[in-house]
Amino acid sequence: MTSGWLVLILFCLGQVTRAQLSNLGIHQVDGVDLEQKLLRLLLRVRVEESFDTLVIYGEECVLHSLLRHSLAPTVLVSAGSTEFDWNFSSSTLILSCGSNAEREVNYRTLMKLQTARRLIYLMEDSKPETVCGHYSAREQHNIAMIKSNVDHPVTIYTCRCFQDPNYEERDLCEDRPIFIEHFRDMRGGIIRTEADRQVPRSMAYWDAKSGEEKMIGYVANLMNNYAQKVNATLDFHHLPRDREKQALYTDITRWVKEDRIDIGTTMSTSLQESDLDDLSYPYLLTSYCLMVPIPARLPYNQIYAVIVDPLVLCIIFVLFYLLSALLIYSQRMSWQGLTLANVLLNDKSLRGLLGQSFPFPRDPSRNLKLVFFILCFASLMITTMYESYLQSYLTLPPPEPSIRTFQDVGNSRHKLAISRMELNVLIAKNNSHIGQIRRDRIWVVEDLNEFVRLRNSLNDSYIYTVTYDRWSCYQERQRTLSHPIFYYSLDLCFNRFLYFQIPVRRHLPHRHLFEEHMQRQQEFGLVQFWKSQSFLDMVRLGLKPMSASSQPPHIEPAIVVDDISWILKLFVAAMGVSCCCFILELCVWGVRRRMPPSAAYLATI
Ligand SMILES: *[C@@H]1O[C@H](CO)[C@@H](O)[C@H](O)[C@H]1NC(C)=O
Ligand SMILES: *[C@@H]1O[C@H](CO)[C@@H](O)[C@H](O)[C@H]1NC(C)=O
Ligand SMILES: *[C@@H]1O[C@H](CO)[C@@H](O)[C@H](O)[C@H]1NC(C)=O
Ligand SMILES: *[C@@H]1O[C@H](CO)[C@@H](O)[C@H](O)[C@H]1NC(C)=O
């Protein structure tokens, strides 16, 4: 830097002495003089902003004589267009021999060199405003021209946007910069945009003060602040269209690709778009997962059924038969009384296992005592186990099995709702997860807006796809409900790292300013702040985008008779059966009394 300024000062001193010399009538050889001046101009440009590569477009001219001074690595493009992708660093200075020398057709080179500074040596007699207009039409704005003729050995013009005339004249010794960043102040210039009006990213409202339609939301705010920063005007209604018809995300990206709008007030995901030329630097990082209804708690009337595990029940029955057999054996120390009825309906063993009292023989043998011991211990274990199960489940009923994998989604009673667009993207990306869900468990909603409406209704018959970014809004909404309906499942993600990018026209000349602005907003935490405010904004604007149409069935913390009705019914049925048995027994007893003993004996058999 310092050496650069030194050169500039020495050069200006040289100018003064040369002026004195020319006053004395001494003229230098023109070519050498011009070359020196050009060299000094380049040194000055390098002081303004360093460059490390030179590109010279066009046939041999005075600019080529600068090669001798080896200022920087130089690329000569005599044909006016390059054939290769421009892979050099971005700090490139372009020199052109004449205003028509640069006829670049290579698309990548054009894009990469769009914002590079350009110095044009005007050989023909063209006017600076035409040259500026010509370059400006090609969206190349960092232009300066050098003209030399007999009267004025070197005149420098520099193009200016957003003003009239569109160029300024500079002297080599002036300390006003030759190249400036035009788009830092666009002087009310227009940025064409279009909003997708996806709540809460961009929400339109009527500003009472100015009587205009304004936008708010964490994508719209980014645009508003950018326009304010670069002193530009946002035009949300650039394209003539049906005012009622909402511009869809797909329309906006298409218009951006067609160069019909500059920046889209919407967001593209890295899943949908792979051509980064039409996208900005990532704005948000998010994940793309499923929003799953919180598993319902088991109703009270099913708890009695749930606590009886079939395997445990089998073990208890086996235990019961074993104990009955042991009891029978140890009473007489022989298998004499062993009958099927005695084993299956052993009342001592049954009552013992159920924790009831049962007749204890007067002087039991040691073996019998041991069996009773085991019986009482088993009964204690079983009754305590069921008691604690029942009480804890009645205090807090267990939830239904939760969905942890994509296979579970297919087997659950909820269907997966997804929009056609998202499904197509997932299929095109060969997403392995979507393939794990049976197709008949997926409900495809053709229209994206219809899908968003369904999701906003928080209907818990479905599982929905959602990005974390959207989810934060649902989360906020759920805070106002008595209890949450959905949760965001990080186990069920199609993509854990998803970028949101803003669609930007590929030749937007102030793309670098926009990206820098975007990153600053993110750095300062403004985006986070806007996001956290978005639900409040929606409420403030009177938008009611989400209504919890279906509250989950609320489990009352009290048990009502209805909950144990089927247990009571079972009890009544069992009582009925035992009454029948009792009546039958009475009848049999009466018949036996009236019969002779031998007949009575036969009847019992
Ligand atoms: C520039 O980079 C691209 C992609 O990385 C490559 O295909 C191309 O060959 C490179 N061009 C040159 C001139 O190195
Ligand atoms: C913004 O642009 C207007 C013209 O629309 C201009 O008058 C004003 O000076 C500019 N503001 C700044 C801060 O440059
Ligand atoms: C998806 O898989 C098919 C064949 O299995 C393959 O041809 C295609 O290139 C894959 N697409 C992506 C985006 O990986
Ligand atoms: C949720 O969606 C299902 C299926 O479309 C429907 O039967 C049910 O009525 C909806 N629930 C509410 C509360 O709208």
XYZ file of C-alpha atoms and ligand atoms in Angstrom:
661
model
C 0.000 0.000 0.000
C 2.635 2.501 1.145
C 4.873 1.821 -1.809
C 1.846 2.274 -4.045
C 1.115 5.692 -2.654
C 4.777 6.579 -2.959
C 4.640 5.676 -6.617
C 1.535 7.805 -7.023
C 3.168 10.819 -5.358
C 6.363 10.456 -7.370
C 4.298 10.105 -10.488
C 2.340 13.275 -9.754
C 5.560 15.129 -9.089
C 6.722 13.831 -12.434
C 3.558 15.148 -14.039
C 4.204 18.628 -12.694
C 7.769 18.694 -13.963
C 6.644 17.294 -17.284
C 3.977 19.978 -17.535
C 6.695 22.550 -16.949
C 8.818 20.904 -19.606
C 5.980 20.929 -22.109
C 5.392 24.572 -21.268
C 8.946 25.096 -22.359
C 8.035 23.423 -25.648
C 9.665 20.082 -25.022
C 7.499 17.075 -26.065
C 8.204 13.463 -25.323
C 7.751 10.595 -27.687
C 3.991 9.864 -27.571
C 4.042 6.038 -27.293
C 6.491 5.935 -24.439
C 4.611 8.689 -22.663
C 1.304 6.873 -23.022
C 2.801 3.628 -21.792
C 4.228 5.348 -18.723
C 0.883 6.918 -17.991
C -0.936 3.656 -18.372
C 1.532 1.985 -16.085
C 0.963 4.626 -13.491
C -2.759 4.320 -13.901
C -2.486 0.594 -13.260
C -0.370 1.202 -10.194
C -2.960 3.607 -8.961
C -5.743 1.116 -9.589
C -3.749 -1.425 -7.665
C -3.557 1.008 -4.762
C -7.344 1.309 -4.753
C -7.753 -2.412 -4.651
C -5.109 -4.997 -5.224
C -5.320 -7.390 -8.173
C -3.301 -10.503 -8.762
C -4.231 -11.457 -12.313
C -4.485 -9.415 -15.472
C -6.583 -10.397 -18.454
C -6.061 -8.548 -21.691
C -8.814 -8.875 -24.272
C -8.263 -7.941 -27.884
C -5.589 -7.676 -30.519
C -2.254 -6.004 -30.004
C -2.514 -2.477 -28.611
C -0.660 -0.230 -26.234
C -1.906 -2.265 -23.264
C 0.260 -5.152 -24.382
C 3.341 -3.046 -23.871
C 2.571 -3.215 -20.157
C 3.498 -6.875 -20.239
C 7.100 -5.819 -20.030
C 6.597 -4.501 -16.525
C 5.339 -7.824 -15.216
C 2.824 -6.330 -12.841
C 0.933 -9.571 -12.394
C 0.432 -12.874 -14.168
C -1.334 -12.026 -17.374
C -3.764 -13.947 -19.554
C -3.996 -12.809 -23.167
C -7.339 -13.349 -24.857
C -6.793 -12.033 -28.361
C -9.827 -13.829 -29.738
C -12.133 -11.964 -27.346
C -13.457 -15.071 -25.664
C -12.016 -17.826 -23.507
C -12.628 -21.485 -23.960
C -11.943 -22.614 -20.459
C -13.694 -22.236 -17.151
C -12.298 -19.286 -15.290
C -10.640 -20.878 -12.275
C -8.321 -18.061 -11.254
C -8.774 -15.972 -8.170
C -11.457 -13.357 -8.223
C -9.175 -10.345 -7.848
C -8.694 -9.940 -11.539
C -8.266 -6.753 -13.504
C -9.483 -6.839 -17.083
C -7.918 -4.717 -19.769
C -9.536 -4.362 -23.164
C -8.126 -2.981 -26.351
C -11.158 -1.119 -27.579
C -14.739 -1.203 -26.410
C -15.645 -4.203 -28.537
C -12.666 -6.369 -27.726
C -14.398 -8.327 -25.002
C -16.827 -10.727 -26.625
C -16.855 -13.344 -23.935
C -19.274 -16.154 -24.629
C -18.063 -18.645 -22.050
C -20.826 -18.590 -19.527
C -18.777 -19.539 -16.460
C -16.056 -17.059 -17.230
C -18.670 -14.377 -17.735
C -20.182 -15.118 -14.368
C -16.917 -15.242 -12.508
C -15.566 -12.096 -14.096
C -18.806 -10.171 -13.890
C -17.812 -7.953 -11.007
C -14.124 -7.674 -11.942
C -12.836 -4.185 -12.675
C -12.376 -3.343 -16.332
C -10.056 -0.800 -17.916
C -10.766 -0.112 -21.562
C -8.399 1.595 -23.881
C -10.619 3.465 -26.302
C -8.944 3.427 -29.667
C -11.872 4.389 -31.799
C -13.737 7.600 -31.386
C -16.585 6.281 -29.275
C -18.378 8.303 -26.655
C -17.983 7.317 -23.008
C -21.728 7.258 -22.380
C -22.308 4.754 -25.186
C -19.540 2.531 -23.905
C -20.902 2.738 -20.355
C -24.408 2.025 -21.610
C -23.126 -0.886 -23.646
C -21.377 -2.505 -20.671
C -24.182 -1.685 -18.309
C -26.573 -3.561 -20.600
C -24.294 -6.560 -20.151
C -24.467 -5.988 -16.408
C -20.817 -5.220 -16.096
C -20.523 -2.103 -14.050
C -16.941 -1.624 -12.867
C -15.768 0.133 -16.007
C -13.138 2.812 -16.607
C -11.906 4.064 -19.970
C -8.714 5.651 -21.124
C -8.754 7.855 -24.144
C -5.812 9.519 -25.675
C -5.601 12.008 -28.489
C -3.373 14.822 -29.473
C -4.955 17.509 -27.282
C -5.407 15.366 -24.209
C -2.709 12.745 -23.982
C -4.624 10.703 -21.403
C -8.202 11.190 -20.281
C -9.851 8.796 -17.865
C -13.582 8.205 -17.769
C -15.271 6.054 -15.257
C -18.818 4.737 -15.539
C -21.366 5.475 -12.856
C -24.699 3.735 -12.374
C -27.844 5.392 -11.073
C -26.906 8.857 -12.217
C -26.950 11.070 -15.243
C -24.610 11.404 -17.066
C -23.556 7.848 -16.556
C -19.832 8.600 -16.438
C -17.379 10.907 -14.709
C -14.068 12.253 -15.803
C -10.996 11.662 -13.697
C -7.540 13.052 -13.657
C -4.598 10.819 -12.896
C -3.641 12.930 -9.924
C -7.058 13.241 -8.391
C -7.510 11.278 -5.235
C -11.186 10.497 -5.904
C -11.433 6.767 -6.585
C -11.766 5.534 -10.134
C -13.726 2.402 -9.281
C -16.448 2.485 -6.689
C -18.998 -0.020 -5.403
C -22.035 1.308 -7.258
C -24.572 -0.832 -5.529
C -23.843 0.389 -2.026
C -26.139 3.280 -2.820
C -28.649 2.408 -5.480
C -30.381 5.768 -5.126
C -33.832 4.338 -5.105
C -33.091 1.833 -7.866
C -35.504 -1.058 -8.121
C -34.942 -4.584 -6.888
C -37.526 -6.818 -8.510
C -38.780 -9.486 -6.224
C -41.784 -11.680 -5.606
C -42.928 -13.176 -2.315
C -44.409 -16.629 -1.863
C -46.332 -15.380 1.193
C -45.666 -18.518 3.143
C -46.505 -17.685 6.712
C -44.383 -16.783 8.683
C -41.561 -16.285 6.172
C -43.280 -13.416 4.446
C -46.583 -11.959 5.484
C -48.228 -9.031 3.738
C -49.999 -6.313 5.668
C -51.284 -2.817 4.987
C -49.176 -0.158 6.596
C -51.590 2.463 7.921
C -48.947 5.201 7.911
C -47.920 4.981 4.277
C -51.041 3.249 2.997
C -48.903 0.697 1.213
C -48.684 -3.016 1.315
C -45.654 -4.102 3.312
C -44.016 -7.399 4.048
C -42.879 -8.818 7.319
C -41.405 -12.165 8.309
C -37.938 -13.556 8.557
C -37.365 -13.761 4.821
C -39.223 -10.558 4.018
C -37.277 -8.706 6.722
C -34.026 -9.775 5.131
C -35.182 -8.209 1.868
C -36.543 -5.076 3.510
C -33.329 -4.449 5.396
C -31.239 -5.108 2.345
C -33.221 -2.640 0.284
C -32.868 -0.112 3.059
C -29.158 -0.722 3.326
C -28.455 -0.246 -0.364
C -30.996 2.580 -0.644
C -33.133 0.680 -3.129
C -36.845 0.142 -3.583
C -38.380 -3.287 -3.467
C -40.910 -4.021 -6.147
C -43.098 -6.886 -5.040
C -45.493 -6.513 -7.930
C -43.133 -6.324 -10.797
C -44.708 -9.036 -12.845
C -48.215 -8.302 -14.019
C -50.402 -11.074 -12.698
C -53.583 -11.891 -10.987
C -53.500 -10.098 -7.655
C -55.556 -12.815 -6.064
C -53.362 -15.593 -7.293
C -50.532 -16.327 -4.942
C -47.107 -16.739 -6.500
C -45.940 -20.229 -5.741
C -42.439 -21.192 -4.801
C -42.051 -22.994 -8.122
C -43.151 -19.892 -10.056
C -40.675 -17.722 -8.227
C -37.710 -19.988 -8.852
C -38.713 -20.210 -12.493
C -38.904 -16.411 -12.809
C -35.503 -16.101 -11.156
C -34.062 -18.567 -13.668
C -35.679 -16.604 -16.489
C -34.130 -13.368 -15.141
C -37.558 -11.838 -14.713
C -36.980 -11.023 -11.063
C -33.763 -10.258 -9.191
C -34.183 -11.933 -5.851
C -37.023 -14.199 -4.782
C -38.534 -13.571 -1.359
C -38.691 -17.285 -0.757
C -36.351 -20.098 0.139
C -35.076 -23.057 -1.852
C -33.758 -26.126 -0.168
C -30.568 -27.862 -1.114
C -32.707 -30.944 -1.756
C -34.734 -29.302 -4.489
C -32.146 -27.277 -6.334
C -28.717 -28.405 -7.306
C -27.747 -25.569 -9.640
C -26.025 -23.156 -7.276
C -25.825 -20.395 -9.877
C -29.380 -19.346 -9.169
C -29.046 -19.559 -5.410
C -27.462 -17.451 -2.759
C -25.156 -18.509 0.014
C -27.066 -20.684 2.544
C -29.347 -18.569 4.690
C -30.530 -21.141 7.209
C -29.393 -24.583 8.215
C -32.179 -26.884 9.187
C -33.233 -30.513 9.243
C -36.061 -32.242 7.430
C -37.848 -34.765 9.594
C -41.264 -36.029 10.584
C -43.734 -34.428 12.910
C -45.359 -37.280 14.796
C -48.461 -37.214 16.999
C -47.564 -37.730 20.614
C -48.572 -41.340 21.437
C -51.911 -41.383 23.217
C -52.124 -42.730 26.753
C -53.910 -46.038 27.189
C -57.525 -45.655 28.302
C -58.226 -46.836 31.860
C -60.557 -49.607 30.789
C -57.724 -51.345 28.950
C -55.288 -51.295 31.812
C -56.682 -54.495 33.352
C -56.061 -56.277 30.095
C -52.596 -54.807 29.642
C -51.204 -55.864 32.997
C -51.905 -59.533 32.272
C -49.018 -60.680 30.196
C -49.784 -64.046 28.515
C -46.375 -65.503 29.310
C -46.585 -64.565 32.975
C -50.085 -65.990 33.109
C -48.819 -69.300 31.687
C -46.059 -69.432 34.284
C -48.615 -68.804 37.038
C -50.828 -71.618 35.771
C -47.899 -74.032 35.609
C -46.985 -73.013 39.139
C -50.563 -73.583 40.213
C -50.688 -77.123 38.813
C -47.309 -78.006 40.282
C -48.309 -76.740 43.714
C -51.637 -78.591 43.540
C -49.859 -81.845 42.655
C -47.327 -81.340 45.446
C -50.129 -80.629 47.943
C -51.946 -83.803 46.990
C -48.765 -85.838 47.192
C -47.498 -84.465 50.483
C -50.866 -84.908 52.250
C -50.595 -88.722 52.172
C -47.092 -89.075 50.751
C -48.586 -91.004 47.833
C -50.206 -90.206 44.446
C -53.483 -91.784 45.632
C -55.713 -88.714 45.474
C -54.229 -87.499 42.180
C -57.154 -86.901 39.813
C -57.536 -84.390 37.040
C -60.273 -82.536 38.946
C -58.127 -82.340 42.050
C -55.230 -80.842 40.167
C -57.202 -78.445 37.982
C -59.564 -77.250 40.650
C -57.495 -77.514 43.763
C -59.199 -75.020 46.034
C -56.387 -74.842 48.586
C -53.800 -74.045 45.988
C -56.107 -71.589 44.214
C -57.004 -69.719 47.365
C -53.391 -69.749 48.478
C -52.119 -68.271 45.216
C -54.787 -65.568 45.261
C -53.749 -64.602 48.793
C -56.927 -65.900 50.442
C -57.179 -67.973 53.623
C -57.559 -71.748 53.268
C -57.999 -74.640 55.726
C -54.757 -75.762 57.308
C -54.630 -79.431 58.435
C -54.380 -80.034 62.223
C -50.919 -81.624 62.359
C -49.269 -81.295 58.930
C -46.177 -83.216 58.037
C -42.926 -81.403 57.464
C -43.248 -81.789 53.686
C -46.731 -80.319 53.704
C -45.547 -77.360 55.750
C -42.804 -76.769 53.214
C -45.312 -76.801 50.337
C -47.561 -74.333 52.178
C -44.522 -72.179 52.668
C -43.823 -72.075 48.941
C -47.505 -71.456 48.254
C -47.704 -68.475 50.613
C -44.496 -66.994 49.259
C -45.661 -67.345 45.633
C -48.973 -65.762 46.530
C -47.218 -62.808 48.133
C -45.103 -62.274 45.023
C -47.984 -62.550 42.583
C -50.423 -60.331 44.410
C -47.825 -57.655 45.107
C -46.700 -57.673 41.497
C -50.203 -57.214 40.098
C -51.138 -54.724 42.762
C -48.182 -52.467 42.004
C -48.721 -52.815 38.230
C -52.326 -51.848 38.551
C -51.740 -48.950 40.880
C -48.930 -47.393 38.900
C -50.807 -47.774 35.611
C -53.914 -46.285 37.109
C -51.862 -43.344 38.355
C -50.295 -42.717 34.920
C -51.546 -44.871 32.070
C -48.716 -46.056 29.808
C -48.438 -44.489 26.316
C -49.024 -46.442 23.155
C -45.825 -47.783 21.579
C -43.946 -44.864 20.034
C -42.726 -44.641 16.443
C -38.974 -44.894 16.300
C -38.124 -46.122 12.814
C -39.480 -45.663 9.333
C -40.823 -49.216 9.418
C -42.842 -48.248 12.489
C -44.403 -45.459 10.454
C -45.731 -48.039 8.050
C -47.125 -50.155 10.866
C -48.630 -47.366 12.941
C -52.255 -46.347 12.796
C -51.206 -42.923 11.456
C -50.615 -42.418 7.768
C -47.757 -40.300 6.506
C -49.036 -37.158 4.768
C -46.665 -35.662 2.211
C -47.024 -33.282 -0.703
C -46.497 -34.542 -4.234
C -43.596 -32.145 -4.733
C -41.697 -33.350 -1.675
C -42.330 -36.985 -2.518
C -41.012 -36.466 -6.041
C -37.889 -34.783 -4.700
C -37.281 -37.605 -2.218
C -37.779 -40.251 -4.869
C -35.531 -38.415 -7.302
C -32.841 -38.235 -4.629
C -33.139 -41.993 -4.036
C -33.905 -41.349 -0.383
C -33.641 -44.694 1.336
C -36.070 -43.832 4.123
C -39.116 -43.134 2.021
C -38.739 -46.593 0.484
C -39.113 -48.200 3.904
C -42.670 -46.992 4.271
C -45.351 -49.011 2.524
C -46.988 -46.988 -0.234
C -50.482 -47.604 1.084
C -49.444 -45.911 4.341
C -48.486 -42.703 2.510
C -51.123 -40.137 1.718
C -49.924 -37.891 -1.087
C -51.444 -34.414 -1.235
C -51.204 -33.100 -4.768
C -51.301 -29.393 -3.976
C -48.570 -27.963 -1.776
C -50.809 -25.281 -0.276
C -53.447 -27.872 0.480
C -50.809 -29.900 2.280
C -49.689 -26.901 4.327
C -53.322 -26.225 5.240
C -53.753 -29.803 6.384
C -50.599 -29.656 8.466
C -51.629 -26.330 9.936
C -54.860 -27.903 11.109
C -52.756 -30.145 13.369
C -55.012 -33.074 12.570
C -53.435 -35.894 14.523
C -54.652 -38.603 12.166
C -51.454 -38.085 10.181
C -47.715 -37.867 10.481
C -46.364 -34.917 8.494
C -43.066 -34.025 6.887
C -41.716 -30.747 8.189
C -38.471 -28.811 8.400
C -37.195 -27.749 11.784
C -37.558 -24.205 10.657
C -41.327 -24.648 10.229
C -41.581 -26.819 13.260
C -40.502 -23.992 15.548
C -43.711 -22.259 14.569
C -45.874 -25.265 15.396
C -44.036 -25.582 18.650
C -44.949 -22.026 19.478
C -48.546 -22.726 18.532
C -48.667 -25.775 20.774
C -47.614 -23.726 23.764
C -51.023 -22.136 23.710
C -52.808 -25.499 23.802
C -53.567 -27.342 26.997
C -51.195 -30.112 25.952
C -48.974 -30.641 22.925
C -50.240 -32.790 20.057
C -47.102 -33.345 17.996
C -43.428 -33.754 18.584
C -40.523 -33.337 16.200
C -38.876 -36.694 15.769
C -35.133 -36.513 15.273
C -35.124 -40.303 14.799
C -37.172 -39.968 11.641
C -35.239 -37.581 9.432
C -35.000 -37.631 5.671
C -32.177 -35.162 5.861
C -30.427 -33.832 8.931
C -28.524 -31.065 7.145
C -30.655 -29.053 4.840
C -29.747 -25.612 3.574
C -32.213 -22.922 2.822
C -30.999 -20.616 0.116
C -32.525 -17.536 -1.424
C -33.085 -17.716 -5.193
C -30.958 -15.017 -6.818
C -30.734 -14.203 -10.505
C -27.446 -15.569 -11.776
C -26.138 -12.302 -13.167
C -27.266 -10.107 -10.311
C -24.490 -7.509 -10.119
C -24.863 -6.936 -6.390
C -25.056 -10.577 -5.387
C -21.915 -10.255 -3.253
C -23.458 -7.360 -1.308
C -26.627 -9.318 -0.755
C -24.760 -12.357 0.500
C -22.597 -10.286 2.786
C -25.699 -8.599 4.170
C -27.383 -11.950 4.671
C -24.462 -13.342 6.614
C -24.267 -10.278 8.802
C -27.922 -10.511 9.726
C -27.367 -14.139 10.634
C -24.215 -13.310 12.592
C -25.903 -10.685 14.691
C -28.634 -13.133 15.630
C -31.308 -11.080 13.894
C -32.640 -14.073 11.999
C -33.035 -16.029 15.211
C -34.801 -13.084 16.738
C -37.207 -12.723 13.813
C -37.944 -16.396 13.911
C -38.726 -16.290 17.584
C -41.005 -13.316 16.968
C -42.792 -14.804 14.002
C -45.630 -16.366 15.923
C -46.281 -13.095 17.727
C -46.196 -11.309 14.383
C -48.827 -13.661 13.036
C -51.024 -13.022 16.014
C -50.463 -9.287 15.704
C -51.447 -9.328 12.021
C -54.544 -11.293 12.886
C -53.468 -14.276 10.806
C -54.783 -17.502 12.167
C -52.785 -19.938 10.158
C -53.074 -22.835 12.514
C -56.020 -24.094 14.372
C -55.824 -27.185 16.426
C -58.989 -28.702 15.058
C -58.520 -31.948 16.845
C -57.465 -31.927 20.414
C -56.277 -35.349 21.470
C -58.662 -37.246 23.729
C -57.964 -35.898 27.131
C -57.530 -38.562 29.796
C -59.358 -37.592 32.936
C -57.273 -38.229 36.003
C -60.249 -39.848 37.748
C -61.548 -43.342 37.139
C -65.245 -43.605 36.395
C -67.441 -46.680 36.633
C -67.406 -46.910 32.877
C -63.683 -47.650 32.966
C -64.140 -50.783 35.076
C -67.496 -51.776 33.641
C -66.220 -54.802 31.756
C -64.422 -56.036 34.861
C -67.726 -55.713 36.725
C -69.516 -57.532 33.899
C -66.988 -60.362 34.104
C -67.557 -60.475 37.836
C -71.329 -60.699 37.397
C -70.909 -63.443 34.792
C -68.608 -65.420 37.095
C -71.094 -65.000 39.959
C -73.850 -66.295 37.669
C -71.783 -69.366 36.781
C -71.067 -70.125 40.428
C -74.747 -69.679 41.341
C -75.635 -72.174 38.631
C -73.074 -74.579 39.993
C -74.467 -74.132 43.486
C -78.055 -74.780 42.365
C -76.895 -77.836 40.443
C -75.124 -79.106 43.532
C -78.258 -78.591 45.628
C -80.325 -80.531 43.090
C -77.824 -83.373 42.988
C -77.804 -83.501 46.813
C -81.638 -83.661 46.964
C -81.766 -86.463 44.370
C -79.117 -88.427 46.276
C -81.065 -88.171 49.601
C -84.193 -89.609 48.056
C -82.382 -92.491 46.364
C -81.160 -95.700 48.063
C -77.440 -95.520 48.977
C -76.342 -97.791 46.138
C -78.224 -95.680 43.566
C -76.884 -92.483 45.169
C -73.392 -93.898 44.892
C -73.965 -94.609 41.217
C -75.341 -91.100 40.647
C -72.220 -89.482 42.007
C -70.164 -91.545 39.649
C -11.883 -25.266 -13.835
O -12.585 -26.062 -12.909
C -13.492 -26.971 -13.498
C -14.265 -27.675 -12.384
O -13.503 -27.790 -11.249
C -12.730 -27.948 -14.381
O -13.649 -28.840 -14.980
C -11.997 -27.162 -15.453
O -11.213 -28.035 -16.242
C -11.081 -26.116 -14.809
N -10.514 -25.296 -15.859
C -9.213 -25.063 -15.971
C -8.820 -24.181 -17.080
O -8.425 -25.527 -15.175
C -31.016 7.431 -1.370
O -31.546 7.679 -2.635
C -32.127 8.948 -2.787
C -32.694 9.008 -4.175
O -33.734 8.093 -4.296
C -31.108 10.030 -2.539
O -31.725 11.289 -2.654
C -30.514 9.850 -1.159
O -29.480 10.782 -0.966
C -29.979 8.469 -0.984
N -29.598 8.258 0.383
C -28.377 8.009 0.804
C -28.181 7.800 2.238
O -27.457 7.964 0.021
C -30.937 -43.206 -8.122
O -30.784 -44.559 -8.418
C -30.795 -44.841 -9.814
C -30.694 -46.339 -10.007
O -30.799 -47.011 -8.824
C -29.639 -44.105 -10.481
O -29.686 -44.322 -11.882
C -29.739 -42.620 -10.217
O -28.622 -41.951 -10.735
C -29.802 -42.371 -8.718
N -30.039 -40.960 -8.510
C -29.369 -40.247 -7.598
C -29.727 -38.819 -7.501
O -28.514 -40.742 -6.897
C -58.561 -35.513 10.439
O -58.473 -36.173 9.199
C -59.283 -37.350 9.092
C -59.013 -38.011 7.777
O -58.973 -37.109 6.739
C -60.751 -36.966 9.237
O -61.537 -38.135 9.181
C -60.946 -36.283 10.569
O -62.267 -35.819 10.665
C -59.995 -35.091 10.697
N -60.127 -34.561 12.029
C -60.494 -33.328 12.247
C -60.642 -32.963 13.658
O -60.718 -32.584 11.344
